[in-house]
Structures are given as structure tokens and as C-alpha cells.
mmCIF file of C-alpha atoms in Angstrom:
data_model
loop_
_atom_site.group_PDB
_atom_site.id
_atom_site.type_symbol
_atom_site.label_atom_id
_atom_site.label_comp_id
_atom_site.label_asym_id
_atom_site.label_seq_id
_atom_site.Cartn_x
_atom_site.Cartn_y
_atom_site.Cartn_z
ATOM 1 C CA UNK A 1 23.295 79.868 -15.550
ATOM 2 C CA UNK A 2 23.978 77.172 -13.345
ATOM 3 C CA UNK A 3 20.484 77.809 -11.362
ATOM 4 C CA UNK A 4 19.046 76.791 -14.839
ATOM 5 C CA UNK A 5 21.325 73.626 -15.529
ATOM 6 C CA UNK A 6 19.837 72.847 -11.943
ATOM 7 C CA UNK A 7 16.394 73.250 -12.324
ATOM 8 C CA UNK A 8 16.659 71.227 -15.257
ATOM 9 C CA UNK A 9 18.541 68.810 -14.174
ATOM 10 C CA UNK A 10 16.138 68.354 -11.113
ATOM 11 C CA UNK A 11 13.099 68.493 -13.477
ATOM 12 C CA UNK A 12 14.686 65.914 -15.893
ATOM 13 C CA UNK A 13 16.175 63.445 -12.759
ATOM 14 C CA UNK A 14 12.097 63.932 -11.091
ATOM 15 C CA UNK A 15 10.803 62.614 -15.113
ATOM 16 C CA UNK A 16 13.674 59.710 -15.023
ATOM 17 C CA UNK A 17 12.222 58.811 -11.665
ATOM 18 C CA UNK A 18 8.275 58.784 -12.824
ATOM 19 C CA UNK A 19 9.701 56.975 -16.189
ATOM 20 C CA UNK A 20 11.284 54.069 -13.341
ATOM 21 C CA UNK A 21 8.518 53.649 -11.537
ATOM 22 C CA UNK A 22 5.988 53.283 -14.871
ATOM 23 C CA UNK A 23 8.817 50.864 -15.931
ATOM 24 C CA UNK A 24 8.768 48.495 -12.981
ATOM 25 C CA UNK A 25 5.005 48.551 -13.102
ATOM 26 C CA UNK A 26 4.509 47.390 -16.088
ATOM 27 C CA UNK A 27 7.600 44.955 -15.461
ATOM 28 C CA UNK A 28 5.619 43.962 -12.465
ATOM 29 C CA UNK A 29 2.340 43.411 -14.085
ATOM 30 C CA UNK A 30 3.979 41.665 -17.107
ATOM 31 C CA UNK A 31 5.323 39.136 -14.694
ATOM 32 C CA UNK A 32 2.475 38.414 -13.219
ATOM 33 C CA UNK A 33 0.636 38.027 -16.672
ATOM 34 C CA UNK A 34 2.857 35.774 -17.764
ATOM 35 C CA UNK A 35 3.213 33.616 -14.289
ATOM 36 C CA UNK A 36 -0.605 32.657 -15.398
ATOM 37 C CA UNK A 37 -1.806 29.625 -16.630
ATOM 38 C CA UNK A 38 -4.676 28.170 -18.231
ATOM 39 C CA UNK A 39 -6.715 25.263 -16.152
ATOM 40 C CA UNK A 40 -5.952 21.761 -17.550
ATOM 41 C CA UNK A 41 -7.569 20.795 -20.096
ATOM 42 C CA UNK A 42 -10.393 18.512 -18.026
ATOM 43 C CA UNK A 43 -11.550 21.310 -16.171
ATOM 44 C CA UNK A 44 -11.878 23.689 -19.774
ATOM 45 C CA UNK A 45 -15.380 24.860 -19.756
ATOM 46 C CA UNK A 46 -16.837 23.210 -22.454
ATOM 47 C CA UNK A 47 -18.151 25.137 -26.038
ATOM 48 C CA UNK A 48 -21.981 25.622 -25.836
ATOM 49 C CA UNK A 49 -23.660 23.216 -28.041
ATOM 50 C CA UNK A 50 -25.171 24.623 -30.978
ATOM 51 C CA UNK A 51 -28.866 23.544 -31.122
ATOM 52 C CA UNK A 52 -30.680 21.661 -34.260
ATOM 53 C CA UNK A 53 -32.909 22.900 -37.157
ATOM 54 C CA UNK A 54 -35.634 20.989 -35.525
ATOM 55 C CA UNK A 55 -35.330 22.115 -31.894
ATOM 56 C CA UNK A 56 -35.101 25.615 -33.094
ATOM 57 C CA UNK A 57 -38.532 25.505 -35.106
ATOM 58 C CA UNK A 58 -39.966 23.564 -32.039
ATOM 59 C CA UNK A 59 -38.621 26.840 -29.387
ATOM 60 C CA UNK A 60 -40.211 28.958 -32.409
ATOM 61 C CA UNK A 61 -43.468 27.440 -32.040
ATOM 62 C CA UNK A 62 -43.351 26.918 -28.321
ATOM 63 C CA UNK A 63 -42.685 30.787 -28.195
ATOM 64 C CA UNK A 64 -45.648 31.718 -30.776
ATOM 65 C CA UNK A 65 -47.500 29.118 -28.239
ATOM 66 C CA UNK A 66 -46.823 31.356 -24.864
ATOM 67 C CA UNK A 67 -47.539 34.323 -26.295
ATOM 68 C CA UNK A 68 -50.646 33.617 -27.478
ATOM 69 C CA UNK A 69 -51.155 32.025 -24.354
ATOM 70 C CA UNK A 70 -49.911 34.341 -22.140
ATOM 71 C CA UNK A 71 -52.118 37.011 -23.751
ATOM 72 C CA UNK A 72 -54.939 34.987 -23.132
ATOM 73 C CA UNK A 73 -54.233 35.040 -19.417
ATOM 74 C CA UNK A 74 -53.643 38.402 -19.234
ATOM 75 C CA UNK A 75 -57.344 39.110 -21.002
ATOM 76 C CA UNK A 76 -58.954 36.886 -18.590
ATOM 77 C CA UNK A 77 -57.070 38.387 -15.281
ATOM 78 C CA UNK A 78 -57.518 42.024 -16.657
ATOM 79 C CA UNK A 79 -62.009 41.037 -16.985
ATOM 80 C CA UNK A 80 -61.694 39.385 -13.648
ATOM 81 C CA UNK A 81 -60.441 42.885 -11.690
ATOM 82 C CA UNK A 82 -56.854 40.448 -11.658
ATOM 83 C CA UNK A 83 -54.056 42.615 -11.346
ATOM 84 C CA UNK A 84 -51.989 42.220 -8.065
ATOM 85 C CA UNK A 85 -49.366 39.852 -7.959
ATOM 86 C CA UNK A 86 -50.774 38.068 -4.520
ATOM 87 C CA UNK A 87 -54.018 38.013 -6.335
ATOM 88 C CA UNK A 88 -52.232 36.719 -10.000
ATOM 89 C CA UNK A 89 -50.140 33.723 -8.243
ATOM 90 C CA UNK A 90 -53.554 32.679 -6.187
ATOM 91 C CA UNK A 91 -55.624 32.864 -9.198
ATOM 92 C CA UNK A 92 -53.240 30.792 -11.115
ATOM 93 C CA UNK A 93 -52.268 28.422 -8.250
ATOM 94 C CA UNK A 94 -48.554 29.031 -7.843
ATOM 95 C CA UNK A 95 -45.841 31.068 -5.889
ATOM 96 C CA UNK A 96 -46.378 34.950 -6.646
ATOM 97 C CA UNK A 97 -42.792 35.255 -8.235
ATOM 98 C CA UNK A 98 -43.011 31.905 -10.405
ATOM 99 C CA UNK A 99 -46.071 33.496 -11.774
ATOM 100 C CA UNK A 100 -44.891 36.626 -12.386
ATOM 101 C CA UNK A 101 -42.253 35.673 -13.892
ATOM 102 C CA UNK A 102 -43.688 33.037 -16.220
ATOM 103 C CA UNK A 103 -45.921 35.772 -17.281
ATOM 104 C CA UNK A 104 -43.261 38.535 -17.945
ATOM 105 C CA UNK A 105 -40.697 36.216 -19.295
ATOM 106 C CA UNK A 106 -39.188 36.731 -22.504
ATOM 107 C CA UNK A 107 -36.650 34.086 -22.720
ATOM 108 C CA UNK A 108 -37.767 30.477 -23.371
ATOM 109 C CA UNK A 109 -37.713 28.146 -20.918
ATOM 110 C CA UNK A 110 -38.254 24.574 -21.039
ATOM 111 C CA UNK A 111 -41.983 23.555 -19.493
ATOM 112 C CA UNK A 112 -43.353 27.041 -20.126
ATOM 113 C CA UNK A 113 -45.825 26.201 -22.415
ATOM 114 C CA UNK A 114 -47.080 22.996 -19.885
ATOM 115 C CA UNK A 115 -46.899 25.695 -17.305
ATOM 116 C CA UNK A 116 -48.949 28.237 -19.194
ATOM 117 C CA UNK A 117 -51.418 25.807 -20.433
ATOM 118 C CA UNK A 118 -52.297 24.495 -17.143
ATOM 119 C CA UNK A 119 -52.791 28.175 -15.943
ATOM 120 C CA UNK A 120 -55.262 28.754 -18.480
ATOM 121 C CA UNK A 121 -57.117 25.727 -18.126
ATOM 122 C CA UNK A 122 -57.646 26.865 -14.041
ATOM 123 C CA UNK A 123 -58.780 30.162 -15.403
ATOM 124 C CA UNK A 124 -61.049 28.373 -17.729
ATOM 125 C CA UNK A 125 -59.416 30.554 -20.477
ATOM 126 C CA UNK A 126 -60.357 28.461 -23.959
ATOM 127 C CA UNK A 127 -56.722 28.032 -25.516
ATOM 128 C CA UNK A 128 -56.768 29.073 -29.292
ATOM 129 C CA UNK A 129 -56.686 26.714 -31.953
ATOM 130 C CA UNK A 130 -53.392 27.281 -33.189
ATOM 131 C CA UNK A 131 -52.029 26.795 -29.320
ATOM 132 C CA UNK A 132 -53.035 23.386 -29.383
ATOM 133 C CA UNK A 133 -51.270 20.278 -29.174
ATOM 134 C CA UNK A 134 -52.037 19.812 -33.155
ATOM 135 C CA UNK A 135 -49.703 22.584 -34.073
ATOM 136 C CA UNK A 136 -46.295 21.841 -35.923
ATOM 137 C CA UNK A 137 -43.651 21.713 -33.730
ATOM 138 C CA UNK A 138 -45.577 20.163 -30.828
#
């Protein structure tokens, strides 16, 4: 009987030492969470402005802009045998990556449209009607 009382004490005495080291773990790490601070307040990032109704409408248009532009481009390129990106940036006039990323870019970026306008004039691509200067927003 006392073999038993041993092996359970040893078994319960090996689970009180796991439990102790778990326990000054999480002391540990709760230390150091709360020895953290937050930067002052000068050095905060600041909140992301939120943009206007009218900037919004203007990005809408300016993205309804590249991709009719961009498709455009892509027509012309594909008639002209265009289709490696040495040949792309050449034909366009600028670095291989800017223009294959202007081309494949989904996000809008300020000056795209000037960018992709200027592309299609050196490809003698006519811009459509309702990518000109006269639409709202522009």
C-alpha cells in the first residue's frame, strides 16, 4: 500500500511542479505586459483621414477613366504583336516595372490617369469620349 501512496505522491508532487512552472510563466509574462507602455502622445500615429464625398466620386471616375484606358492599351499592344514586358515599357516609354505595374494595378494611385493618358497618346490609341477631360469628376 505504501508503493501506491508513493507513486501517487510522486505523480501528484511531478503535476505541482508542471502547475509552478505554468504559474511563474504566466507571472513572468504578466510582468512584462504590464512593464509596457504606450509612446507619448506626440509620437501616436495619427487616425487615417477619412476622405470627402467629392474626392471619392473624383477616385470613382478616375478609376472608370483607367480602365477604360488601360483596356485601350492593352487592344492596341495585343494588334501590335506587344506582349513582353521589355517590349511593353519601350513601347510606352517608361521603366519595364512602372509599366507593368501601371497596367496591372488595381489600386488607385494618384497621376495614373496622366500616366495612362500619355501612354496612349504615344501609342496613338484614340482615348474614348467618356475618358476625356469633359467627364464629371475631372
Amino acid at each position: 500500500m505504501s508503493g501506491g501512496l508513493q507513486t501517487n505522491r510522486g505523480h501528484l508532487a511531478r503535476d505541482e511542479d508542471q502547475n509552478s512552472l505554468i504559474g511563474l510563466v504566466l507571472i513572468a509574462a504578466a510582468s512584462d505586459i504590464r512593464g509596457m507602455s504606450l509612446p507619448p502622445p506626440d509620437q501616436m500615429p495619427l487616425a487615417k483621414p477619412k476622405i470627402t464625398p467629392e474626392e471619392r466620386r473624383r477616385r470613382t471616375a478616375d478609376r472608370l477613366i483607367m480602365i477604360r484606358l488601360k483596356m485601350a492599351i492593352g487592344r492596341e499592344l495585343d494588334q501590335r504583336g506587344i506582349t513582353r514586358p521589355t517590349d511593353i515599357g519601350a513601347a510606352l516609354g517608361m521603366p519595364v516595372a512602372e509599366a507593368t505595374k501601371l497596367l496591372t494595378r488595381h489600386q488607385w494611385r494618384e497621376g495614373d490617369v496622366t500616366l495612362l493618358e500619355a501612354a496612349a497618346a504615344r501609342l496613338g490609341v484614340e482615348v474614348p469620349e467618356s475618358a476625356s477631360n469633359g467627364w464629371p469628376g475631372r
